[in-house]
PDB file of C-alpha atoms in Angstrom:
ATOM      1  CA  MET N  24      -4.895 -76.306 -56.849  1.00 39.00           C
ATOM      2  CA  ASP N  25      -1.783 -78.185 -56.646  1.00 38.00           C
ATOM      3  CA  SER N  26      -2.577 -79.585 -60.595  1.00 36.00           C
ATOM      4  CA  LEU N  27      -2.377 -75.544 -61.964  1.00 36.00           C
ATOM      5  CA  LYS N  28       1.332 -75.385 -60.571  1.00 37.00           C
ATOM      6  CA  PRO N  29       3.792 -75.180 -63.223  1.00 36.00           C
ATOM      7  CA  PRO N  30       6.066 -77.964 -63.052  1.00 37.00           C
ATOM      8  CA  THR N  31       9.321 -78.170 -60.732  1.00 39.00           C
ATOM      9  CA  GLY N  32      12.508 -80.011 -61.326  1.00 41.00           C
ATOM     10  CA  LEU N  33      14.665 -79.260 -64.325  1.00 40.00           C
ATOM     11  CA  GLU N  34      17.104 -81.760 -65.263  1.00 44.00           C
ATOM     12  CA  ASP N  35      20.711 -81.398 -66.249  1.00 42.00           C
ATOM     13  CA  ASP N  36      19.627 -82.146 -69.941  1.00 43.00           C
ATOM     14  CA  GLY N  37      16.823 -79.989 -69.619  1.00 42.00           C
ATOM     15  CA  TRP N  38      13.377 -81.298 -69.784  1.00 41.00           C
ATOM     16  CA  PHE N  39      10.935 -81.040 -66.575  1.00 37.00           C
ATOM     17  CA  LYS N  40      10.216 -84.222 -64.823  1.00 37.00           C
ATOM     18  CA  VAL N  41       6.761 -84.180 -63.212  1.00 37.00           C
ATOM     19  CA  LYS N  42       5.894 -86.500 -60.423  1.00 40.00           C
ATOM     20  CA  ARG N  43       2.595 -88.214 -61.170  1.00 38.00           C
ATOM     21  CA  SER N  44       0.053 -88.056 -58.662  1.00 39.00           C
ATOM     22  CA  GLY N  45      -2.949 -90.847 -58.093  1.00 41.00           C
ATOM     23  CA  ARG N  46      -2.413 -94.705 -60.138  1.00 38.00           C
ATOM     24  CA  GLY N  47      -0.329 -93.295 -62.430  1.00 40.00           C
ATOM     25  CA  HIS N  48      -2.946 -91.609 -64.791  1.00 40.00           C
ATOM     26  CA  ARG N  49      -2.756 -88.024 -66.494  1.00 42.00           C
ATOM     27  CA  ASN N  50      -4.793 -85.650 -65.152  1.00 43.00           C
ATOM     28  CA  ARG N  51      -6.156 -84.925 -69.124  1.00 43.00           C
ATOM     29  CA  GLY N  52      -8.466 -81.964 -67.764  1.00 40.00           C
ATOM     30  CA  ALA N  53      -5.883 -79.917 -65.625  1.00 39.00           C
ATOM     31  CA  ALA N  54      -4.480 -77.212 -67.296  1.00 37.00           C
ATOM     32  CA  SER N  55      -0.804 -77.156 -67.878  1.00 39.00           C
ATOM     33  CA  GLU N  56       1.291 -73.963 -68.058  1.00 40.00           C
ATOM     34  CA  ALA N  57       4.060 -75.909 -69.052  1.00 41.00           C
ATOM     35  CA  THR N  58       2.563 -76.580 -72.617  1.00 40.00           C
ATOM     36  CA  CYS N  59       1.696 -73.487 -74.008  1.00 45.00           C
ATOM     37  CA  THR N  60       2.601 -70.758 -75.337  1.00 44.00           C
ATOM     38  CA  MET N  61       3.215 -68.073 -72.917  1.00 36.00           C
ATOM     39  CA  TYR N  62       3.482 -64.464 -74.602  1.00 40.00           C
ATOM     40  CA  THR N  63       4.673 -62.519 -71.883  1.00 41.00           C
ATOM     41  CA  GLN N  64       7.786 -64.544 -71.606  1.00 48.00           C
ATOM     42  CA  ASN N  65       8.518 -64.567 -75.576  1.00 62.00           C
ATOM     43  CA  ALA N  66      11.475 -61.478 -75.356  1.00 77.00           C
ATOM     44  CA  GLU N  67      13.846 -62.660 -78.030  1.00 80.00           C
ATOM     45  CA  ASP N  68      16.752 -63.936 -78.086  1.00 80.00           C
ATOM     46  CA  ASN N  69      19.251 -61.281 -79.940  1.00 78.00           C
ATOM     47  CA  ASP N  70      22.081 -63.920 -80.432  1.00 84.00           C
ATOM     48  CA  ALA N  71      19.460 -66.696 -81.951  1.00 90.00           C
ATOM     49  CA  THR N  72      20.439 -67.110 -86.067  1.00 95.00           C
ATOM     50  CA  VAL N  73      19.429 -70.054 -88.466  1.00 97.00           C
ATOM     51  CA  ALA N  74      21.960 -71.528 -88.176  1.00 97.00           C
ATOM     52  CA  SER N  75      21.699 -72.303 -84.187  1.00 95.00           C
ATOM     53  CA  ILE N  76      17.820 -73.025 -84.452  1.00 96.00           C
ATOM     54  CA  THR N  77      18.735 -75.707 -86.597  1.00 97.00           C
ATOM     55  CA  LYS N  78      21.165 -77.067 -84.459  1.00 97.00           C
ATOM     56  CA  GLN N  79      18.630 -76.880 -81.537  1.00 95.00           C
ATOM     57  CA  PHE N  80      15.648 -78.038 -83.608  1.00 97.00           C
ATOM     58  CA  GLU N  81      18.089 -81.262 -85.467  1.00 98.00           C
ATOM     59  CA  SER N  82      19.015 -82.223 -81.511  1.00 96.00           C
ATOM     60  CA  ASN N  83      15.073 -82.449 -80.873  1.00 96.00           C
ATOM     61  CA  LEU N  84      14.268 -84.224 -83.396  1.00 97.00           C
ATOM     62  CA  ALA N  85      16.984 -86.725 -82.897  1.00 97.00           C
ATOM     63  CA  THR N  86      15.437 -87.059 -79.214  1.00 96.00           C
ATOM     64  CA  TRP N  87      11.889 -87.308 -80.737  1.00 97.00           C
ATOM     65  CA  LYS N  88      12.937 -90.067 -82.973  1.00 97.00           C
ATOM     66  CA  GLN N  89      15.087 -92.023 -80.106  1.00 96.00           C
ATOM     67  CA  SER N  90      11.731 -92.468 -77.971  1.00 96.00           C
ATOM     68  CA  SER N  91       9.053 -94.945 -76.841  1.00 96.00           C
ATOM     69  CA  CYS N  92       6.938 -92.110 -77.682  1.00 96.00           C
ATOM     70  CA  ARG N  93       7.231 -92.171 -81.215  1.00 97.00           C
ATOM     71  CA  LYS N  94       7.261 -95.535 -81.717  1.00 96.00           C
ATOM     72  CA  LYS N  95       3.481 -95.713 -80.344  1.00 96.00           C
ATOM     73  CA  TYR N  96       2.501 -92.835 -81.921  1.00 96.00           C
ATOM     74  CA  HIS N  97       3.675 -94.120 -85.382  1.00 94.00           C
ATOM     75  CA  ARG N  98       1.613 -97.463 -84.761  1.00 93.00           C
ATOM     76  CA  MET N  99      -1.372 -95.415 -84.188  1.00 93.00           C
ATOM     77  CA  LEU N 100      -1.413 -93.198 -86.956  1.00 90.00           C
ATOM     78  CA  LYS N 101      -0.933 -96.878 -89.281  1.00 87.00           C
ATOM     79  CA  GLU N 102      -3.556 -98.180 -86.421  1.00 88.00           C
ATOM     80  CA  TYR N 103      -5.844 -95.505 -87.748  1.00 87.00           C
ATOM     81  CA  GLN N 104      -5.274 -95.049 -91.581  1.00 83.00           C
ATOM     82  CA  PRO N 105      -8.994 -95.235 -93.419  1.00 77.00           C
ATOM     83  CA  ASP N 106      -9.915 -98.601 -94.126  1.00 70.00           C
ATOM     84  CA  GLY N 107      -6.526-100.175 -93.724  1.00 60.00           C
ATOM     85  CA  HIS N 108      -5.291 -97.285 -96.933  1.00 66.00           C
ATOM     86  CA  ALA N 109      -2.489 -94.486 -97.094  1.00 70.00           C
ATOM     87  CA  TRP N 110      -3.964 -91.314 -95.714  1.00 80.00           C
ATOM     88  CA  LEU N 111      -4.460 -89.154 -98.271  1.00 86.00           C
ATOM     89  CA  ILE N 112      -3.162 -85.781 -96.828  1.00 93.00           C
ATOM     90  CA  THR N 113      -1.603 -83.859 -99.290  1.00 94.00           C
ATOM     91  CA  LYS N 114      -0.628 -80.361 -96.615  1.00 96.00           C
ATOM     92  CA  ALA N 115       0.122 -79.804 -92.938  1.00 98.00           C
ATOM     93  CA  ILE N 116      -0.334 -77.136 -91.010  1.00 98.00           C
ATOM     94  CA  CYS N 117       0.825 -76.162 -87.584  1.00 97.00           C
ATOM     95  CA  PHE N 118      -0.173 -73.681 -85.365  1.00 95.00           C
ATOM     96  CA  ALA N 119       1.074 -71.642 -81.535  1.00 90.00           C
ATOM     97  CA  THR N 120       4.519 -73.077 -81.562  1.00 92.00           C
ATOM     98  CA  GLY N 121       5.807 -70.057 -80.005  1.00 90.00           C
ATOM     99  CA  SER N 122       8.994 -68.287 -81.331  1.00 92.00           C
ATOM    100  CA  PHE N 123      12.004 -70.576 -81.627  1.00 94.00           C
ATOM    101  CA  SER N 124      14.255 -67.519 -80.859  1.00 93.00           C
ATOM    102  CA  ARG N 125      12.755 -66.757 -77.684  1.00 86.00           C
ATOM    103  CA  ILE N 126      14.960 -65.920 -74.716  1.00 85.00           C
ATOM    104  CA  ASN N 127      13.223 -68.151 -72.536  1.00 82.00           C
ATOM    105  CA  LEU N 128      15.487 -71.734 -73.175  1.00 83.00           C
ATOM    106  CA  THR N 129      13.327 -73.694 -71.909  1.00 85.00           C
ATOM    107  CA  ASN N 130       9.765 -72.786 -73.719  1.00 86.00           C
ATOM    108  CA  ARG N 131      12.453 -72.260 -76.217  1.00 89.00           C
ATOM    109  CA  LYS N 132      13.188 -76.518 -76.075  1.00 90.00           C
ATOM    110  CA  ARG N 133       9.702 -77.139 -75.204  1.00 90.00           C
ATOM    111  CA  SER N 134       8.590 -75.388 -78.627  1.00 92.00           C
ATOM    112  CA  LEU N 135      11.557 -76.911 -80.900  1.00 95.00           C
ATOM    113  CA  LEU N 136      10.592 -80.579 -79.821  1.00 95.00           C
ATOM    114  CA  GLN N 137       6.969 -80.172 -80.097  1.00 95.00           C
ATOM    115  CA  PHE N 138       7.482 -78.559 -83.589  1.00 97.00           C
ATOM    116  CA  ALA N 139       9.894 -81.858 -84.743  1.00 97.00           C
ATOM    117  CA  VAL N 140       6.840 -83.770 -83.869  1.00 97.00           C
ATOM    118  CA  PHE N 141       4.675 -82.133 -86.370  1.00 98.00           C
ATOM    119  CA  VAL N 142       7.563 -82.009 -89.028  1.00 98.00           C
ATOM    120  CA  ASP N 143       8.629 -85.750 -88.491  1.00 98.00           C
ATOM    121  CA  THR N 144       4.776 -86.508 -88.569  1.00 96.00           C
ATOM    122  CA  SER N 145       4.562 -84.776 -91.819  1.00 96.00           C
ATOM    123  CA  ARG N 146       7.493 -87.272 -93.149  1.00 94.00           C
ATOM    124  CA  HIS N 147       6.076 -89.839 -92.210  1.00 93.00           C
ATOM    125  CA  VAL N 148       2.388 -89.503 -93.632  1.00 91.00           C
ATOM    126  CA  ALA N 149       4.041 -88.674 -96.607  1.00 90.00           C
ATOM    127  CA  GLN N 150       5.880 -92.349 -96.136  1.00 87.00           C
ATOM    128  CA  LEU N 151       2.283 -93.651 -95.828  1.00 82.00           C
ATOM    129  CA  ARG N 152       0.901 -93.091 -98.468  1.00 79.00           C
ATOM    130  CA  ASP N 153       4.352 -93.489-100.351  1.00 73.00           C
ATOM    131  CA  GLY N 154       4.058 -89.879-101.848  1.00 73.00           C
ATOM    132  CA  GLY N 155       6.157 -86.799-102.763  1.00 84.00           C
ATOM    133  CA  PRO N 156       6.628 -84.753 -99.493  1.00 91.00           C
ATOM    134  CA  LEU N 157       3.148 -82.822 -98.072  1.00 95.00           C
ATOM    135  CA  ALA N 158       2.896 -78.623 -98.399  1.00 97.00           C
ATOM    136  CA  LEU N 159       4.017 -77.905 -94.730  1.00 98.00           C
ATOM    137  CA  PHE N 160       2.698 -74.263 -93.269  1.00 98.00           C
ATOM    138  CA  ALA N 161       2.785 -72.518 -89.988  1.00 98.00           C
ATOM    139  CA  GLN N 162       1.250 -69.896 -88.255  1.00 96.00           C
ATOM    140  CA  ASP N 163       1.761 -67.938 -85.367  1.00 93.00           C
ATOM    141  CA  PRO N 164       1.934 -64.241 -84.819  1.00 91.00           C
ATOM    142  CA  LEU N 165       4.950 -64.756 -82.559  1.00 90.00           C
ATOM    143  CA  TYR N 166       7.257 -65.302 -84.986  1.00 94.00           C
ATOM    144  CA  THR N 167      10.172 -63.039 -85.394  1.00 93.00           C
ATOM    145  CA  ASP N 168      12.232 -62.652 -88.391  1.00 95.00           C
ATOM    146  CA  VAL N 169      15.097 -65.468 -87.195  1.00 96.00           C
ATOM    147  CA  ASP N 170      11.756 -67.617 -87.110  1.00 97.00           C
ATOM    148  CA  LYS N 171      10.626 -67.346 -90.024  1.00 97.00           C
ATOM    149  CA  ALA N 172      13.967 -67.884 -92.170  1.00 98.00           C
ATOM    150  CA  PHE N 173      14.682 -70.958 -89.910  1.00 98.00           C
ATOM    151  CA  LEU N 174      11.519 -72.030 -90.807  1.00 98.00           C
ATOM    152  CA  ARG N 175      12.026 -71.292 -94.883  1.00 98.00           C
ATOM    153  CA  SER N 176      15.238 -73.223 -94.839  1.00 98.00           C
ATOM    154  CA  LEU N 177      12.898 -76.158 -94.157  1.00 97.00           C
ATOM    155  CA  ASP N 178      10.509 -75.508 -96.729  1.00 97.00           C
ATOM    156  CA  ILE N 179       8.003 -74.257 -94.673  1.00 98.00           C
ATOM    157  CA  HIS N 180       5.835 -71.384 -95.883  1.00 98.00           C
ATOM    158  CA  VAL N 181       5.057 -69.065 -92.941  1.00 97.00           C
ATOM    159  CA  LEU N 182       1.384 -67.394 -92.879  1.00 96.00           C
ATOM    160  CA  GLU N 183       1.325 -64.090 -91.215  1.00 93.00           C
ATOM    161  CA  ALA N 184      -1.551 -63.745 -88.584  1.00 87.00           C
ATOM    162  CA  GLU N 185      -1.855 -60.998 -86.095  1.00 80.00           C
ATOM    163  CA  ILE N 186      -2.688 -60.907 -82.159  1.00 73.00           C
ATOM    164  CA  GLU N 187      -6.061 -59.719 -81.912  1.00 69.00           C
ATOM    165  CA  ILE N 188      -8.637 -61.143 -79.014  1.00 58.00           C
ATOM    166  CA  GLY N 189     -11.634 -63.408 -80.733  1.00 63.00           C
ATOM    167  CA  ASN N 190      -9.130 -63.147 -84.305  1.00 74.00           C
ATOM    168  CA  GLY N 191     -10.157 -66.831 -85.949  1.00 84.00           C
ATOM    169  CA  LEU N 192      -7.488 -69.026 -88.037  1.00 91.00           C
ATOM    170  CA  GLU N 193      -7.162 -66.511 -91.010  1.00 91.00           C
ATOM    171  CA  PRO N 194      -5.314 -66.879 -93.077  1.00 94.00           C
ATOM    172  CA  ALA N 195      -4.882 -70.464 -92.679  1.00 95.00           C
ATOM    173  CA  ILE N 196      -8.439 -71.720 -93.308  1.00 94.00           C
ATOM    174  CA  ASN N 197      -7.637 -70.998 -96.849  1.00 94.00           C
ATOM    175  CA  HIS N 198      -5.874 -74.088 -97.258  1.00 96.00           C
ATOM    176  CA  PHE N 199      -8.101 -76.180 -95.111  1.00 96.00           C
ATOM    177  CA  ASP N 200      -9.680 -79.185 -96.451  1.00 95.00           C
ATOM    178  CA  PRO N 201     -10.792 -83.277 -96.009  1.00 94.00           C
ATOM    179  CA  GLU N 202      -6.789 -83.255 -97.291  1.00 94.00           C
ATOM    180  CA  THR N 203      -5.024 -81.452 -94.787  1.00 96.00           C
ATOM    181  CA  MET N 204      -2.807 -82.114 -91.543  1.00 97.00           C
ATOM    182  CA  ILE N 205      -3.831 -79.687 -88.489  1.00 97.00           C
ATOM    183  CA  PHE N 206      -1.487 -79.823 -85.025  1.00 96.00           C
ATOM    184  CA  GLU N 207      -1.637 -77.315 -82.490  1.00 93.00           C
ATOM    185  CA  PHE N 208       0.161 -76.772 -79.115  1.00 85.00           C
ATOM    186  CA  CYS N 209      -2.196 -75.124 -76.617  1.00 76.00           C
ATOM    187  CA  MET N 210      -3.347 -72.038 -78.466  1.00 80.00           C
ATOM    188  CA  ASP N 211      -5.273 -69.175 -77.352  1.00 75.00           C
ATOM    189  CA  THR N 212      -8.265 -69.917 -78.757  1.00 74.00           C
ATOM    190  CA  SER N 213     -11.434 -67.916 -79.505  1.00 79.00           C
ATOM    191  CA  ARG N 214     -14.358 -69.388 -80.198  1.00 82.00           C
ATOM    192  CA  LYS N 215     -14.254 -68.002 -83.923  1.00 86.00           C
ATOM    193  CA  ALA N 216     -11.263 -70.494 -84.256  1.00 87.00           C
ATOM    194  CA  VAL N 217     -12.685 -72.977 -82.602  1.00 87.00           C
ATOM    195  CA  ARG N 218     -15.471 -73.308 -84.535  1.00 89.00           C
ATOM    196  CA  GLN N 219     -13.175 -72.912 -87.635  1.00 90.00           C
ATOM    197  CA  PHE N 220     -11.508 -75.908 -86.130  1.00 91.00           C
ATOM    198  CA  ILE N 221     -14.296 -78.014 -86.165  1.00 90.00           C
ATOM    199  CA  THR N 222     -15.831 -77.304 -89.143  1.00 91.00           C
ATOM    200  CA  SER N 223     -12.417 -77.897 -91.234  1.00 92.00           C
ATOM    201  CA  ARG N 224     -13.114 -81.171 -92.091  1.00 93.00           C
ATOM    202  CA  ALA N 225      -9.365 -82.031 -91.808  1.00 95.00           C
ATOM    203  CA  ALA N 226      -8.512 -85.647 -92.361  1.00 94.00           C
ATOM    204  CA  LEU N 227      -6.324 -85.311 -88.877  1.00 94.00           C
ATOM    205  CA  PHE N 228      -5.929 -83.165 -85.704  1.00 93.00           C
ATOM    206  CA  ALA N 229      -3.321 -83.036 -83.207  1.00 94.00           C
ATOM    207  CA  CYS N 230      -4.770 -80.379 -80.612  1.00 91.00           C
ATOM    208  CA  THR N 231      -5.213 -79.054 -77.199  1.00 84.00           C
ATOM    209  CA  SER N 232      -7.119 -76.492 -77.272  1.00 76.00           C
ATOM    210  CA  PHE N 233     -10.451 -77.748 -78.434  1.00 74.00           C
ATOM    211  CA  GLN N 234     -11.153 -80.561 -75.736  1.00 70.00           C
ATOM    212  CA  GLY N 235     -13.073 -78.490 -73.408  1.00 70.00           C
ATOM    213  CA  PHE N 236     -15.286 -77.350 -76.199  1.00 72.00           C
ATOM    214  CA  LEU N 237     -16.089 -81.221 -76.979  1.00 72.00           C
ATOM    215  CA  ASP N 238     -16.310 -82.197 -73.379  1.00 67.00           C
ATOM    216  CA  PRO N 239     -19.569 -83.917 -73.054  1.00 53.00           C
ATOM    217  CA  SER N 240     -20.510 -82.600 -69.503  1.00 54.00           C
ATOM    218  CA  ARG N 241     -20.674 -79.239 -70.893  1.00 50.00           C
ATOM    219  CA  GLN N 242     -23.946 -77.602 -70.140  1.00 48.00           C
ATOM    220  CA  LEU N 243     -26.347 -76.044 -72.299  1.00 45.00           C
ATOM    221  CA  THR N 244     -28.311 -73.588 -70.071  1.00 46.00           C
ATOM    222  CA  VAL N 245     -30.630 -70.296 -70.977  1.00 45.00           C
ATOM    223  CA  PRO N 246     -28.400 -67.146 -69.750  1.00 46.00           C
ATOM    224  CA  SER N 247     -30.656 -65.127 -67.318  1.00 48.00           C
ATOM    225  CA  LEU N 248     -31.449 -61.262 -68.189  1.00 46.00           C
ATOM    226  CA  ASP N 249     -28.980 -59.493 -67.413  1.00 47.00           C
ATOM    227  CA  ARG N 250     -30.382 -56.238 -65.670  1.00 48.00           C
ATOM    228  CA  SER N 251     -27.076 -53.826 -65.399  1.00 49.00           C
ATOM    229  CA  GLN N 252     -26.812 -54.480 -69.523  1.00 46.00           C
ATOM    230  CA  SER N 253     -30.694 -53.556 -69.722  1.00 46.00           C
ATOM    231  CA  ALA N 254     -29.879 -50.648 -68.284  1.00 48.00           C
ATOM    232  CA  VAL N 255     -28.194 -49.512 -70.914  1.00 47.00           C
ATOM    233  CA  VAL N 256     -29.365 -51.037 -74.411  1.00 45.00           C
ATOM    234  CA  GLY N 257     -32.901 -51.280 -72.952  1.00 49.00           C
ATOM    235  CA  GLU N 258     -34.124 -54.208 -71.971  1.00 51.00           C
ATOM    236  CA  GLU N 259     -35.880 -55.263 -75.811  1.00 51.00           C
ATOM    237  CA  THR N 260     -32.115 -55.125 -76.924  1.00 49.00           C
ATOM    238  CA  ALA N 261     -31.213 -57.050 -73.440  1.00 44.00           C
ATOM    239  CA  GLN N 262     -33.191 -59.884 -74.539  1.00 47.00           C
ATOM    240  CA  THR N 263     -32.469 -60.343 -77.806  1.00 49.00           C
ATOM    241  CA  MET N 264     -28.716 -60.689 -77.287  1.00 44.00           C
ATOM    242  CA  ALA N 265     -29.748 -63.103 -74.364  1.00 48.00           C
ATOM    243  CA  ALA N 266     -31.552 -65.421 -77.537  1.00 47.00           C
ATOM    244  CA  LYS N 267     -28.632 -65.028 -79.712  1.00 48.00           C
ATOM    245  CA  HIS N 268     -26.115 -66.294 -77.189  1.00 48.00           C
ATOM    246  CA  PHE N 269     -28.348 -69.077 -76.323  1.00 47.00           C
ATOM    247  CA  CYS N 270     -28.601 -69.987 -80.513  1.00 58.00           C
ATOM    248  CA  ASP N 271     -25.249 -69.487 -80.470  1.00 65.00           C
ATOM    249  CA  GLU N 272     -24.615 -71.854 -77.689  1.00 73.00           C
ATOM    250  CA  LYS N 273     -27.078 -74.660 -79.110  1.00 77.00           C
ATOM    251  CA  GLU N 274     -25.272 -74.336 -82.597  1.00 81.00           C
ATOM    252  CA  ASP N 275     -21.728 -74.643 -81.298  1.00 80.00           C
ATOM    253  CA  ALA N 276     -23.889 -77.794 -79.351  1.00 81.00           C
ATOM    254  CA  GLN N 277     -24.674 -78.760 -82.674  1.00 85.00           C
ATOM    255  CA  ARG N 278     -21.167 -78.658 -83.726  1.00 85.00           C
ATOM    256  CA  ALA N 279     -19.328 -80.394 -81.443  1.00 86.00           C
ATOM    257  CA  SER N 280     -21.715 -83.141 -81.286  1.00 87.00           C
ATOM    258  CA  LYS N 281     -21.346 -83.842 -85.363  1.00 91.00           C
ATOM    259  CA  PHE N 282     -17.551 -83.458 -84.937  1.00 91.00           C
ATOM    260  CA  LYS N 283     -18.081 -86.446 -82.101  1.00 89.00           C
ATOM    261  CA  ARG N 284     -19.788 -88.458 -84.799  1.00 91.00           C
ATOM    262  CA  GLU N 285     -17.294 -87.903 -87.929  1.00 93.00           C
ATOM    263  CA  TYR N 286     -13.794 -88.420 -85.577  1.00 92.00           C
ATOM    264  CA  SER N 287     -12.167 -90.456 -83.167  1.00 92.00           C
ATOM    265  CA  MET N 288     -10.058 -89.447 -80.948  1.00 92.00           C
ATOM    266  CA  LYS N 289      -6.893 -91.109 -78.851  1.00 93.00           C
ATOM    267  CA  TRP N 290      -5.160 -89.344 -76.207  1.00 93.00           C
ATOM    268  CA  PHE N 291      -0.942 -88.590 -77.449  1.00 95.00           C
ATOM    269  CA  PRO N 292       1.066 -91.320 -76.526  1.00 95.00           C
ATOM    270  CA  GLU N 293       3.284 -90.130 -72.885  1.00 93.00           C
ATOM    271  CA  PHE N 294       6.634 -88.830 -73.512  1.00 94.00           C
ATOM    272  CA  GLU N 295       8.992 -90.286 -71.011  1.00 90.00           C
ATOM    273  CA  GLU N 296      11.639 -87.426 -71.057  1.00 89.00           C
ATOM    274  CA  ASP N 297       8.690 -84.328 -70.391  1.00 89.00           C
ATOM    275  CA  ASN N 298       5.491 -85.457 -69.323  1.00 87.00           C
ATOM    276  CA  THR N 299       4.264 -81.987 -69.615  1.00 87.00           C
ATOM    277  CA  VAL N 300       5.193 -81.773 -73.530  1.00 89.00           C
ATOM    278  CA  PHE N 301       2.124 -83.190 -74.951  1.00 91.00           C
ATOM    279  CA  HIS N 302      -0.391 -83.522 -71.842  1.00 85.00           C
ATOM    280  CA  ARG N 303      -4.140 -82.973 -72.521  1.00 86.00           C
ATOM    281  CA  MET N 304      -3.038 -82.996 -76.898  1.00 92.00           C
ATOM    282  CA  ALA N 305      -5.475 -85.419 -78.405  1.00 92.00           C
ATOM    283  CA  ILE N 306      -5.434 -86.636 -81.387  1.00 95.00           C
ATOM    284  CA  HIS N 307      -8.651 -86.978 -83.762  1.00 94.00           C
ATOM    285  CA  PHE N 308      -8.693 -89.428 -86.770  1.00 93.00           C
ATOM    286  CA  LYS N 309     -11.411 -88.610 -89.571  1.00 91.00           C
ATOM    287  CA  ASN N 310     -13.644 -91.588 -89.534  1.00 87.00           C
ATOM    288  CA  PRO N 311     -14.171 -93.406 -92.769  1.00 79.00           C
ATOM    289  CA  VAL N 312     -17.222 -91.986 -94.815  1.00 70.00           C
ATOM    290  CA  ASP N 313     -20.148 -94.884 -95.814  1.00 63.00           C
ATOM    291  CA  ASP N 314     -21.769 -94.088 -99.226  1.00 51.00           C
ATOM    292  CA  ASP N 315     -25.098 -93.615 -97.779  1.00 51.00           C
ATOM    293  CA  GLU N 316     -23.495 -90.436 -96.235  1.00 50.00           C
ATOM    294  CA  GLU N 317     -21.700 -89.196 -98.869  1.00 48.00           C
ATOM    295  CA  GLY N 318     -24.940 -88.755 -99.952  1.00 47.00           C
ATOM    296  CA  GLU N 319     -26.835 -86.778 -98.030  1.00 48.00           C
TER     297      GLU N 319
END
């Protein structure tokens, strides 16, 4: 399908210009290969240094600060402050930026722009609450030694994680609480990780990877018994496994429903310089809790 093709048309400034189809609306459901961390394109640039990455980061931060997208986004943050008061956020965690020292310059630039938004948002939220700086954390198993040195130069704590299929969000979950802000950029998320995200009680999410989990069209179905599996493990065991799968699906549907009651969602404003950078990114704001609900 055309909507799944990677964008074409790299401009002189290094940003992709993607022609929108239809009547100007973004296709929120379509996969955007350009937005995601690309493990297969993560070969390290041996010439990258903390100084060179910092220079690129500052350039991307300046681009972001001059954008109309930032103004719209900051208005949104102010509008959704709890009861009009300052955000009670003391820490922020960023997931899945990908390496900042990868040899693919287009992906590197996109990662640094996304990360610049995370840093800028953290500073802006600190100003809104009129407090000191937030404690900042970053977690991605693709970080190189140069990446980690760059992050430490910004006073960002690097959380060490491993690439394993089915992994959760450890060790970052140790920092999840109602005073946490979470950024996640098209992470390759396991079911376990999604559950940890939506039960984290975070004050604010900026994310792309669990929108499908929250999709109201997602159907809860009773799985049919796998006869080939029955032949291997026995019919009774296969029936138990199928029943457990259905229970897991039912619990996940309940978790998703609870999350949608507790959070308001807005789409991230379009970044006109490159409309793939924040494609499918949603902002989830924690709704105010009534006194009656707190007592439940």
